[in-house]
XYZ file of C-alpha atoms in Angstrom:
647
model
C 86.450 14.101 -49.195
C 89.771 13.177 -50.381
C 90.800 13.647 -46.937
C 88.525 10.764 -45.752
C 89.222 8.212 -48.589
C 92.997 9.120 -47.839
C 93.227 7.813 -44.281
C 90.898 4.814 -45.210
C 93.790 4.256 -47.660
C 96.863 4.201 -44.940
C 94.367 2.187 -42.443
C 93.856 -1.046 -45.237
C 97.837 -0.168 -46.240
C 98.588 -0.918 -42.737
C 96.456 -3.866 -42.148
C 97.429 -5.469 -44.717
C 100.810 -4.877 -43.272
C 99.986 -5.953 -40.308
C 101.618 -2.342 -38.325
C 97.086 -1.269 -38.382
C 96.710 0.165 -34.779
C 94.182 -0.304 -32.729
C 92.765 2.696 -31.974
C 92.306 3.298 -36.328
C 91.424 -0.318 -37.201
C 89.622 -1.557 -34.039
C 92.891 -4.918 -33.710
C 93.191 -4.902 -37.768
C 89.356 -5.294 -37.832
C 88.180 -2.747 -40.548
C 84.625 -3.300 -41.020
C 81.665 -1.519 -41.475
C 81.675 -0.256 -37.041
C 84.541 1.378 -37.830
C 83.475 2.757 -41.270
C 81.621 4.654 -39.043
C 83.454 5.903 -36.340
C 85.967 7.446 -38.717
C 83.199 9.225 -40.407
C 81.492 10.188 -37.748
C 84.880 11.419 -35.730
C 86.032 13.489 -39.782
C 82.248 15.107 -39.146
C 83.167 16.302 -35.306
C 86.068 17.843 -36.996
C 84.387 20.106 -39.688
C 83.558 23.044 -37.873
C 80.948 24.214 -41.311
C 77.876 22.054 -40.021
C 77.645 22.169 -44.351
C 80.963 20.183 -44.850
C 80.002 16.617 -43.285
C 81.195 13.226 -44.964
C 77.963 11.175 -45.814
C 79.494 7.113 -45.863
C 77.067 6.748 -48.890
C 79.240 8.871 -51.069
C 82.453 7.375 -50.174
C 82.246 4.952 -52.569
C 80.708 6.854 -55.390
C 83.325 9.728 -54.946
C 86.133 6.727 -54.671
C 84.815 5.390 -57.688
C 85.520 8.534 -59.415
C 88.893 9.236 -58.428
C 89.050 5.224 -59.757
C 88.152 6.796 -63.236
C 89.016 10.061 -63.958
C 92.206 10.357 -61.548
C 94.264 6.802 -61.236
C 97.185 8.951 -61.094
C 96.300 10.345 -57.267
C 95.565 6.638 -55.747
C 99.221 5.715 -57.277
C 100.392 8.544 -54.986
C 98.386 7.229 -52.108
C 100.074 3.899 -52.279
C 96.499 2.288 -53.910
C 96.938 1.254 -57.700
C 94.001 0.567 -59.776
C 93.510 -3.094 -59.404
C 95.639 -3.218 -56.549
C 95.589 -5.201 -53.023
C 94.755 -1.776 -51.527
C 92.618 -1.255 -54.259
C 90.887 -4.183 -53.937
C 90.146 -4.045 -49.921
C 89.125 -0.887 -50.089
C 86.392 -1.240 -52.614
C 85.063 -4.318 -50.522
C 85.165 -1.829 -46.905
C 83.124 0.987 -49.024
C 80.926 -1.495 -50.891
C 77.112 -0.441 -49.628
C 74.172 -3.625 -49.391
C 76.577 -6.445 -50.128
C 74.112 -8.731 -50.183
C 72.302 -7.124 -53.221
C 74.456 -9.378 -55.084
C 75.059 -12.259 -52.801
C 72.794 -14.568 -54.726
C 76.117 -14.935 -57.283
C 74.194 -11.762 -60.043
C 73.401 -8.271 -60.056
C 69.717 -7.873 -60.540
C 68.111 -4.977 -62.387
C 64.176 -3.820 -61.738
C 62.773 -2.323 -65.086
C 59.325 -1.393 -65.681
C 56.527 -0.784 -68.994
C 55.256 1.744 -69.601
C 51.292 2.193 -68.195
C 49.405 0.005 -70.386
C 45.256 -1.247 -70.489
C 45.138 -4.459 -67.992
C 42.943 -7.249 -69.291
C 42.409 -8.111 -65.399
C 40.039 -5.793 -62.718
C 41.370 -7.466 -59.083
C 39.633 -5.515 -56.021
C 42.993 -5.819 -54.370
C 45.133 -3.707 -57.369
C 46.369 -0.432 -56.933
C 45.355 1.794 -59.782
C 47.656 4.206 -59.950
C 47.507 6.420 -63.241
C 51.108 7.176 -63.307
C 51.914 3.568 -63.424
C 51.018 0.572 -65.040
C 48.731 -1.241 -63.143
C 48.668 -2.921 -59.616
C 51.980 -0.382 -58.875
C 52.257 2.549 -57.277
C 54.653 5.983 -58.331
C 56.493 5.727 -54.253
C 57.899 2.243 -55.010
C 61.621 2.626 -55.834
C 61.660 0.586 -58.971
C 58.281 3.075 -60.520
C 59.934 6.334 -59.108
C 63.242 5.238 -61.325
C 61.334 3.914 -64.380
C 59.547 7.358 -63.830
C 62.675 9.710 -63.910
C 63.629 7.738 -67.050
C 60.309 7.743 -69.296
C 59.679 4.086 -68.826
C 62.364 3.348 -71.736
C 63.596 0.391 -71.100
C 67.522 1.983 -72.413
C 67.415 4.770 -69.613
C 66.513 2.468 -66.984
C 68.949 -0.146 -67.526
C 71.766 2.166 -67.748
C 70.728 4.024 -65.171
C 70.688 1.095 -62.836
C 73.885 0.345 -63.971
C 75.508 3.353 -62.918
C 74.196 2.912 -59.429
C 75.539 -0.374 -58.486
C 79.128 0.225 -60.179
C 79.184 3.518 -58.034
C 78.063 0.757 -55.016
C 80.902 -1.468 -55.859
C 79.220 -3.752 -56.808
C 80.126 -6.498 -59.768
C 77.895 -6.135 -62.792
C 78.799 -8.451 -65.528
C 76.328 -11.096 -64.841
C 72.795 -9.096 -64.865
C 69.409 -10.918 -64.307
C 67.132 -7.984 -65.374
C 63.145 -8.521 -64.196
C 61.082 -7.059 -66.619
C 58.013 -5.437 -64.068
C 54.443 -3.679 -65.364
C 51.690 -5.919 -64.887
C 50.877 -8.507 -67.133
C 53.483 -8.574 -70.053
C 51.450 -10.660 -72.896
C 48.684 -7.568 -73.030
C 51.284 -5.182 -74.383
C 51.738 -5.490 -78.272
C 54.841 -7.781 -79.602
C 56.328 -5.149 -81.268
C 56.170 -3.233 -77.922
C 57.148 -6.543 -76.203
C 60.544 -6.643 -79.023
C 61.396 -2.845 -78.732
C 61.359 -3.290 -75.408
C 63.695 -6.279 -74.550
C 65.391 -5.422 -77.927
C 66.399 -2.661 -75.906
C 67.513 -3.588 -72.469
C 70.047 -6.234 -74.464
C 71.201 -2.840 -76.161
C 71.588 -0.764 -72.984
C 73.870 -4.027 -71.461
C 75.831 -3.786 -75.029
C 76.596 -0.022 -74.905
C 76.919 0.323 -71.060
C 80.646 1.831 -70.152
C 81.178 2.706 -73.966
C 81.070 6.549 -74.410
C 77.992 6.805 -76.548
C 75.662 9.854 -76.147
C 72.164 7.786 -76.641
C 70.780 8.335 -72.512
C 70.958 11.672 -73.047
C 69.404 11.731 -76.555
C 66.675 9.784 -75.827
C 65.840 11.921 -73.120
C 66.018 14.712 -75.080
C 63.388 12.742 -78.234
C 60.738 12.253 -74.977
C 61.350 15.917 -74.157
C 60.560 17.084 -77.847
C 57.850 14.881 -77.767
C 56.140 16.625 -74.676
C 56.596 13.935 -71.971
C 58.018 15.407 -68.541
C 59.672 12.891 -65.620
C 59.264 15.037 -63.257
C 57.191 13.666 -60.324
C 54.871 16.773 -58.924
C 54.286 17.538 -62.667
C 53.109 14.282 -63.116
C 50.940 13.834 -60.270
C 49.494 17.745 -61.478
C 48.577 16.581 -64.438
C 47.284 12.720 -63.535
C 45.090 14.145 -60.640
C 41.792 15.166 -62.164
C 41.585 11.618 -63.368
C 43.167 9.524 -60.418
C 40.653 11.339 -57.750
C 37.924 10.224 -60.353
C 39.793 6.389 -59.798
C 39.671 6.093 -56.480
C 35.973 7.572 -56.623
C 35.526 4.698 -58.521
C 33.546 6.087 -61.111
C 36.474 5.382 -63.673
C 38.352 1.811 -64.505
C 41.467 1.607 -64.739
C 41.268 1.398 -68.104
C 38.625 4.399 -69.260
C 40.612 6.081 -66.983
C 43.822 4.995 -69.305
C 42.678 5.953 -72.035
C 41.919 9.250 -71.402
C 45.556 9.729 -70.124
C 47.865 7.939 -72.641
C 45.318 6.765 -75.023
C 44.543 10.276 -76.273
C 47.484 11.596 -75.535
C 49.337 13.383 -78.772
C 52.751 13.648 -76.345
C 52.055 9.467 -75.743
C 51.902 8.946 -79.644
C 55.292 10.816 -80.504
C 56.844 8.257 -77.893
C 54.706 5.753 -78.853
C 56.300 6.192 -82.729
C 60.087 4.847 -81.777
C 59.149 1.585 -79.482
C 58.511 -1.203 -81.977
C 61.371 -2.833 -83.541
C 61.884 -7.170 -85.305
C 62.904 -9.963 -84.789
C 65.772 -9.581 -86.233
C 66.786 -6.178 -84.229
C 66.386 -8.465 -81.487
C 69.064 -11.525 -82.627
C 70.970 -8.241 -83.886
C 71.025 -7.157 -80.212
C 71.713 -10.633 -78.291
C 74.796 -11.828 -80.212
C 76.011 -8.480 -79.362
C 75.204 -9.699 -75.738
C 77.089 -12.820 -76.129
C 80.272 -11.293 -75.516
C 79.221 -8.096 -73.930
C 80.689 -6.841 -70.686
C 77.079 -6.748 -69.800
C 75.552 -9.675 -69.781
C 72.589 -11.071 -69.468
C 72.106 -14.060 -67.030
C 68.972 -14.258 -67.003
C 65.221 -12.730 -68.025
C 61.986 -12.198 -66.329
C 58.968 -11.079 -67.642
C 56.001 -10.889 -65.165
C 52.095 -12.356 -66.893
C 48.994 -14.514 -65.704
C 48.062 -17.993 -65.605
C 45.691 -17.556 -68.408
C 48.230 -16.030 -70.982
C 51.046 -18.976 -70.691
C 50.429 -21.256 -73.940
C 52.644 -22.830 -75.866
C 52.750 -19.845 -78.961
C 53.410 -17.301 -75.980
C 55.712 -19.212 -74.076
C 57.413 -19.644 -77.843
C 57.536 -16.132 -78.308
C 58.798 -15.607 -74.602
C 62.062 -17.823 -74.920
C 63.070 -16.062 -78.759
C 62.693 -13.033 -76.375
C 65.371 -15.409 -74.279
C 63.245 -15.247 -71.299
C 64.252 -18.351 -68.571
C 61.972 -17.138 -65.464
C 58.289 -15.832 -64.954
C 56.919 -14.143 -62.920
C 52.832 -15.351 -62.725
C 50.452 -14.121 -60.645
C 48.435 -16.940 -59.182
C 47.416 -14.738 -56.068
C 44.991 -18.500 -53.716
C 44.029 -22.145 -55.380
C 40.725 -21.083 -53.669
C 38.361 -20.417 -56.540
C 35.968 -18.549 -54.266
C 39.115 -16.749 -53.556
C 39.787 -15.290 -56.689
C 36.173 -14.786 -57.690
C 35.524 -12.584 -54.328
C 38.519 -10.897 -55.437
C 37.312 -10.614 -59.233
C 40.285 -12.466 -60.514
C 39.514 -14.597 -63.834
C 41.917 -17.441 -63.233
C 40.784 -21.355 -62.898
C 41.978 -23.088 -60.801
C 43.089 -25.538 -63.723
C 44.525 -22.869 -66.151
C 47.148 -22.793 -63.205
C 47.633 -26.466 -63.234
C 48.316 -26.025 -66.677
C 50.350 -23.414 -66.342
C 52.289 -25.022 -64.389
C 52.788 -27.658 -66.522
C 53.833 -26.101 -69.586
C 56.458 -23.640 -67.817
C 57.949 -27.027 -66.492
C 57.881 -28.852 -70.098
C 59.118 -25.324 -71.523
C 62.008 -25.058 -68.884
C 61.228 -22.280 -67.704
C 61.531 -21.433 -64.279
C 58.314 -21.051 -61.995
C 58.082 -17.474 -59.750
C 54.822 -17.739 -58.201
C 53.209 -14.727 -56.383
C 50.478 -15.333 -53.452
C 48.439 -13.157 -51.557
C 47.325 -14.454 -47.826
C 44.266 -12.282 -46.053
C 42.296 -12.431 -49.540
C 38.813 -12.052 -49.284
C 36.566 -15.316 -48.522
C 40.025 -16.561 -47.098
C 40.602 -17.509 -43.425
C 43.832 -18.460 -41.602
C 42.775 -21.616 -41.371
C 42.574 -22.141 -45.426
C 45.226 -20.179 -46.520
C 47.504 -22.748 -44.333
C 45.640 -25.460 -45.917
C 46.364 -23.942 -49.269
C 49.941 -22.996 -48.964
C 50.684 -26.744 -48.080
C 48.737 -28.248 -50.738
C 50.730 -25.074 -52.982
C 54.123 -27.166 -51.697
C 52.932 -30.961 -52.334
C 50.599 -31.079 -54.480
C 52.364 -32.655 -57.995
C 50.133 -30.018 -59.847
C 52.300 -27.164 -58.650
C 55.171 -27.285 -56.395
C 57.293 -23.698 -57.320
C 60.680 -22.735 -57.711
C 60.144 -19.892 -56.048
C 57.456 -17.354 -55.079
C 56.822 -13.743 -53.099
C 54.306 -14.592 -50.451
C 52.510 -10.831 -50.003
C 49.961 -9.909 -47.350
C 46.988 -8.431 -49.266
C 46.915 -4.760 -47.830
C 44.184 -1.695 -49.251
C 46.089 1.016 -50.782
C 43.436 4.364 -51.882
C 42.819 3.794 -55.540
C 42.087 -0.155 -55.116
C 38.671 -1.001 -54.756
C 38.676 -3.264 -51.589
C 38.302 0.007 -49.726
C 34.667 -1.018 -50.394
C 34.807 -4.540 -49.616
C 36.453 -3.109 -45.682
C 33.578 -0.439 -45.165
C 31.006 -3.023 -45.903
C 32.279 -6.083 -43.559
C 33.782 -8.666 -46.392
C 37.424 -7.584 -45.554
C 38.938 -7.190 -42.865
C 43.377 -7.149 -42.887
C 44.476 -10.067 -39.937
C 45.854 -9.390 -36.940
C 49.800 -8.242 -36.770
C 50.442 -11.729 -34.860
C 48.356 -13.857 -36.537
C 49.653 -12.779 -40.260
C 52.920 -13.304 -38.347
C 51.926 -16.792 -37.025
C 50.260 -17.940 -40.501
C 54.233 -16.706 -42.811
C 56.079 -18.938 -40.358
C 53.869 -21.369 -40.571
C 54.297 -20.938 -44.592
C 57.911 -20.985 -44.249
C 58.126 -24.504 -42.539
C 56.020 -25.639 -45.026
C 58.089 -24.319 -47.579
C 60.333 -27.195 -49.897
C 63.974 -26.914 -50.003
C 64.240 -26.477 -53.689
C 61.692 -23.527 -53.097
C 62.531 -20.101 -52.362
C 60.263 -17.204 -51.327
C 62.037 -14.037 -52.221
C 59.764 -11.714 -50.722
C 57.060 -11.236 -48.111
C 56.135 -7.016 -48.782
C 56.140 -4.908 -52.234
C 58.118 -1.713 -51.234
C 55.166 -0.080 -50.791
C 55.106 3.607 -49.143
C 53.709 3.393 -45.670
C 51.816 6.048 -46.001
C 49.955 4.553 -49.335
C 48.409 1.812 -47.105
C 45.732 2.210 -45.332
C 44.911 -1.254 -43.810
C 47.054 -4.018 -43.503
C 50.699 -4.531 -42.392
C 53.037 -1.733 -42.299
C 56.274 -3.400 -41.095
C 58.570 -2.955 -43.789
C 60.398 -5.127 -42.008
C 57.467 -7.854 -41.998
C 60.336 -10.846 -42.973
C 63.056 -10.308 -40.005
C 60.000 -10.465 -37.781
C 58.888 -13.235 -39.314
C 61.975 -15.199 -38.669
C 62.826 -14.746 -35.439
C 58.843 -15.846 -33.833
C 60.670 -18.838 -35.959
C 63.563 -18.670 -33.845
C 61.718 -17.818 -30.802
C 59.665 -20.767 -31.400
C 62.863 -22.775 -31.815
C 64.585 -21.876 -28.184
C 62.160 -23.278 -26.519
C 62.155 -27.150 -28.424
C 65.464 -29.386 -27.584
C 65.218 -30.689 -30.532
C 64.443 -27.720 -33.195
C 63.500 -28.058 -37.111
C 65.497 -25.642 -38.877
C 63.388 -24.176 -41.972
C 64.021 -25.833 -45.174
C 63.305 -22.875 -47.747
C 66.615 -22.130 -49.944
C 66.629 -18.335 -49.160
C 67.441 -19.309 -45.246
C 70.345 -21.122 -46.652
C 72.135 -19.664 -48.877
C 75.550 -18.923 -48.856
C 74.974 -15.085 -48.816
C 78.559 -13.199 -49.104
C 80.251 -15.805 -47.032
C 83.865 -17.552 -48.200
C 83.117 -21.447 -48.574
C 86.196 -23.556 -49.582
C 84.817 -26.700 -52.531
C 86.424 -29.495 -50.335
C 83.793 -27.981 -47.618
C 80.929 -28.965 -49.653
C 79.019 -32.014 -50.352
C 76.026 -32.757 -53.302
C 72.793 -33.937 -52.532
C 70.096 -34.541 -54.576
C 66.502 -33.989 -53.925
C 63.726 -35.926 -56.429
C 60.060 -34.706 -56.357
C 57.343 -35.632 -58.820
C 54.717 -33.155 -61.009
C 51.651 -34.094 -62.710
C 54.375 -33.965 -66.578
C 57.664 -34.707 -65.310
C 59.721 -35.495 -62.392
C 62.310 -33.177 -60.863
C 65.935 -33.026 -59.395
C 67.476 -30.381 -57.621
C 70.975 -30.804 -57.152
C 72.813 -28.679 -54.215
C 76.060 -28.053 -53.265
C 75.566 -27.697 -49.373
C 78.108 -27.178 -46.488
C 78.443 -29.136 -43.261
C 75.529 -27.498 -41.618
C 72.756 -27.707 -44.655
C 74.060 -24.020 -45.993
C 72.888 -23.843 -50.016
C 76.228 -22.958 -52.311
C 74.747 -23.562 -55.385
C 72.371 -26.124 -57.056
C 70.569 -27.105 -60.548
C 67.151 -27.975 -61.372
C 66.689 -31.006 -63.448
C 63.407 -31.791 -65.371
C 63.283 -35.330 -66.655
C 59.831 -35.390 -68.516
C 57.026 -37.941 -69.106
C 56.663 -39.260 -72.265
C 53.551 -38.857 -72.724
C 52.964 -34.873 -71.779
C 55.626 -34.491 -74.300
C 53.681 -36.537 -76.374
C 50.627 -34.522 -75.228
C 52.601 -31.402 -76.088
C 53.102 -32.640 -79.954
C 49.959 -33.581 -80.306
C 48.796 -29.126 -79.252
C 51.681 -28.357 -81.843
C 50.589 -30.315 -84.724
C 46.465 -28.981 -83.646
C 47.937 -25.543 -84.175
C 49.385 -26.381 -87.420
C 46.325 -27.266 -88.666
C 43.938 -25.075 -87.357
C 46.563 -22.082 -88.946
C 46.836 -20.485 -85.382
C 47.906 -17.259 -85.045
C 51.223 -16.494 -84.570
C 52.152 -19.184 -86.379
C 54.952 -17.782 -88.188
C 56.497 -17.083 -84.569
C 56.414 -21.118 -84.283
C 57.734 -20.908 -87.521
C 61.067 -19.642 -86.323
C 62.109 -22.455 -84.286
C 62.114 -24.870 -87.195
C 59.212 -27.391 -88.449
C 56.257 -25.656 -86.683
C 53.874 -28.881 -86.418
C 56.458 -30.144 -84.004
C 57.451 -29.055 -80.384
C 60.522 -27.907 -79.365
C 61.024 -30.531 -77.586
C 61.571 -34.024 -77.882
C 60.149 -37.473 -75.596
C 64.207 -38.398 -75.028
C 65.148 -34.902 -73.648
C 65.699 -34.239 -70.400
C 65.960 -30.331 -69.337
C 67.871 -28.445 -67.199
C 65.424 -25.677 -65.673
C 68.299 -23.682 -63.788
C 71.933 -23.761 -62.958
C 72.949 -20.997 -59.542
C 76.213 -20.783 -57.911
C 75.659 -17.733 -54.572
C 78.290 -15.416 -53.203
C 79.902 -12.055 -54.060
C 79.339 -11.443 -57.585
C 83.162 -12.925 -59.181
C 83.961 -11.128 -62.616
C 83.924 -12.566 -65.687
C 86.837 -14.814 -66.145
C 87.955 -14.234 -62.999
C 87.991 -16.511 -59.326
C 85.899 -14.804 -56.583
C 86.067 -14.774 -52.465
C 83.588 -17.220 -52.639
C 82.098 -20.281 -54.590
C 81.687 -17.984 -57.633
C 84.041 -19.551 -59.939
C 85.075 -22.886 -58.054
C 83.807 -25.220 -61.210
C 80.347 -25.862 -58.715
C 78.353 -25.196 -61.937
C 79.518 -27.531 -64.342
C 79.952 -31.034 -61.623
C 76.243 -29.944 -61.531
C 76.109 -30.016 -64.913
C 77.876 -33.245 -65.832
C 75.570 -34.581 -62.328
C 72.839 -34.170 -64.188
C 73.727 -35.541 -67.754
C 74.924 -38.423 -65.992
C 71.875 -38.945 -63.855
C 69.811 -38.105 -67.158
C 71.752 -40.869 -69.012
C 70.888 -43.394 -66.080
C 67.037 -42.999 -66.733
C 67.537 -43.245 -70.456
C 67.442 -40.133 -71.996
C 69.451 -39.390 -75.632
C 70.167 -35.267 -74.810
C 69.809 -32.552 -72.357
C 68.269 -29.569 -72.967
C 69.409 -26.052 -71.531
C 67.048 -22.990 -71.156
C 70.447 -20.744 -71.270
C 69.859 -16.710 -71.018
C 72.060 -15.029 -74.031
C 74.972 -14.506 -72.035
C 75.136 -17.530 -71.239
C 75.087 -19.276 -74.047
C 79.276 -19.219 -74.917
C 79.644 -20.981 -71.104
C 77.295 -23.686 -72.505
C 79.657 -23.506 -75.718
C 82.282 -24.503 -74.019
C 80.668 -28.055 -72.320
C 79.958 -29.269 -75.430
C 75.810 -28.136 -76.182
C 75.142 -26.959 -79.355
C 72.395 -23.922 -80.474
C 69.305 -25.976 -80.951
C 66.446 -23.901 -81.416
C 65.117 -22.180 -78.336
C 67.538 -24.347 -76.560
C 70.633 -25.426 -75.999
C 71.377 -29.274 -76.242
C 73.886 -31.794 -76.406
C 73.832 -35.920 -76.799
C 74.406 -37.615 -73.329
C 74.180 -40.909 -74.234
C 77.137 -42.822 -76.550
């Protein structure tokens, strides 16, 4: 491996000196094709079939040398931090798009727990939280970590860093079904430990090993084969419809002494949380976004206050459909009015909305779903910031199998599904982003429905084919298709645009930096709340106080529990995002990061809000961005950071 790495270093040195040979560097173009060719050549040189150079191991090997044998890099002429060292890491970096959105994303899962819903399409894998499958990558990682948030975060950070990604700025996504179904003390502990892991990462601590030892001492296993055997007798009864997920959970976990012993450490206080949050404000790995997953009916003022105290900035909300007939057929316990109220409250509180929609649900048709998606995008009651657009599929442990057998549900033909999703993409507004079109469900787990992992690419190919015959093709406006990705960009190449749209509670403005051809380099979401909507929210808080509502003590944490956390004369910045390769904190990057685009967006947002008569600007900052906003004149103010914008 060292010989291969030395050859790569030599090639980079030669390229930077302008003397790289055509044979070695393909006319001084050291790219993935050149690297593939080099690896194949090195493997041909090794006659022992067991001694092969794996491309995916090159960067971890190089990073190990960097940490443990820097003198070797000095001898090679690639000192740590030098130009050659930087270029080698860039060349070896695996999956560069993983941080192309401007941050490193880490997904962690909560432990298996009872679910307040029982949707017919939901998987019921008893090794996982409701609706998740043990073969999904994030689920496999969580299981190997005993579902401990601290161990999960540390493990994922190590992998991302070994792949060459900058992990100074992290968006944490907490999955596992309905977050609000878990006890509050568990929620406090889970988020406290997520922050603690970010704060401890990179230090010489033994906490990771100590935690694994604790769980093993409780009698828990993290071996997939052993866990599969442990749940098999109950899983078979769930698959046959003899047991519900919740009944099976009580047998496997609720009555398990091992799980009860593990639960003995899974609690924390608000003081514990605040301590870790304060540490994270200046940590080497800062949380710049925190996302949890829930359902519309759990989005209440009190729950949103608690989520802000935890540090949440975005909510993934399982909507699935806007047709109550479809929801009823799927046994989804959600009403359209609850969905409307969820959107209203999320906007007023400043949260980014990331909704889950499913096509091909029972009772749905191709035509009804086209109209439904157009409603989602255009109706002032909805208009999400981001969404996952999944096709419904049948897995063994779900109750959808019975509906397929009796003919009340059938999967769409592939061409119909692709055509529907392509129409949805074309109907997506320029301020909305489709983050996913498939889940990470293994094809072997899908009994009926789409099994193609490249479904999104198939949809995009369909759109391209449709556009090829048009004299003036209409390009999709959807955000992900416009992102600059890992491309380089210069500030002078960009122009600032503002897109406005009305919702039931606010005027929303989407400020964007775009290139000449419309590609997206940075954006800001500005919310100008309607005064009557804020007044209504204040009335709700007074009613909660008068009724001595449950958890009103949590509201007390932000001041007078009779007052809503926002006022009628306050505007709200809901999100600021700059794309491109992640630049380390306090360093300039190779793309749009750290070019001042975010600062200019904030200045423009404050100017526009002031022109509309607002006197203060709130920002729903993440814990790791508090210092950044303080540097721009924002002060800590309860759930938000705030500054005056009229003088």
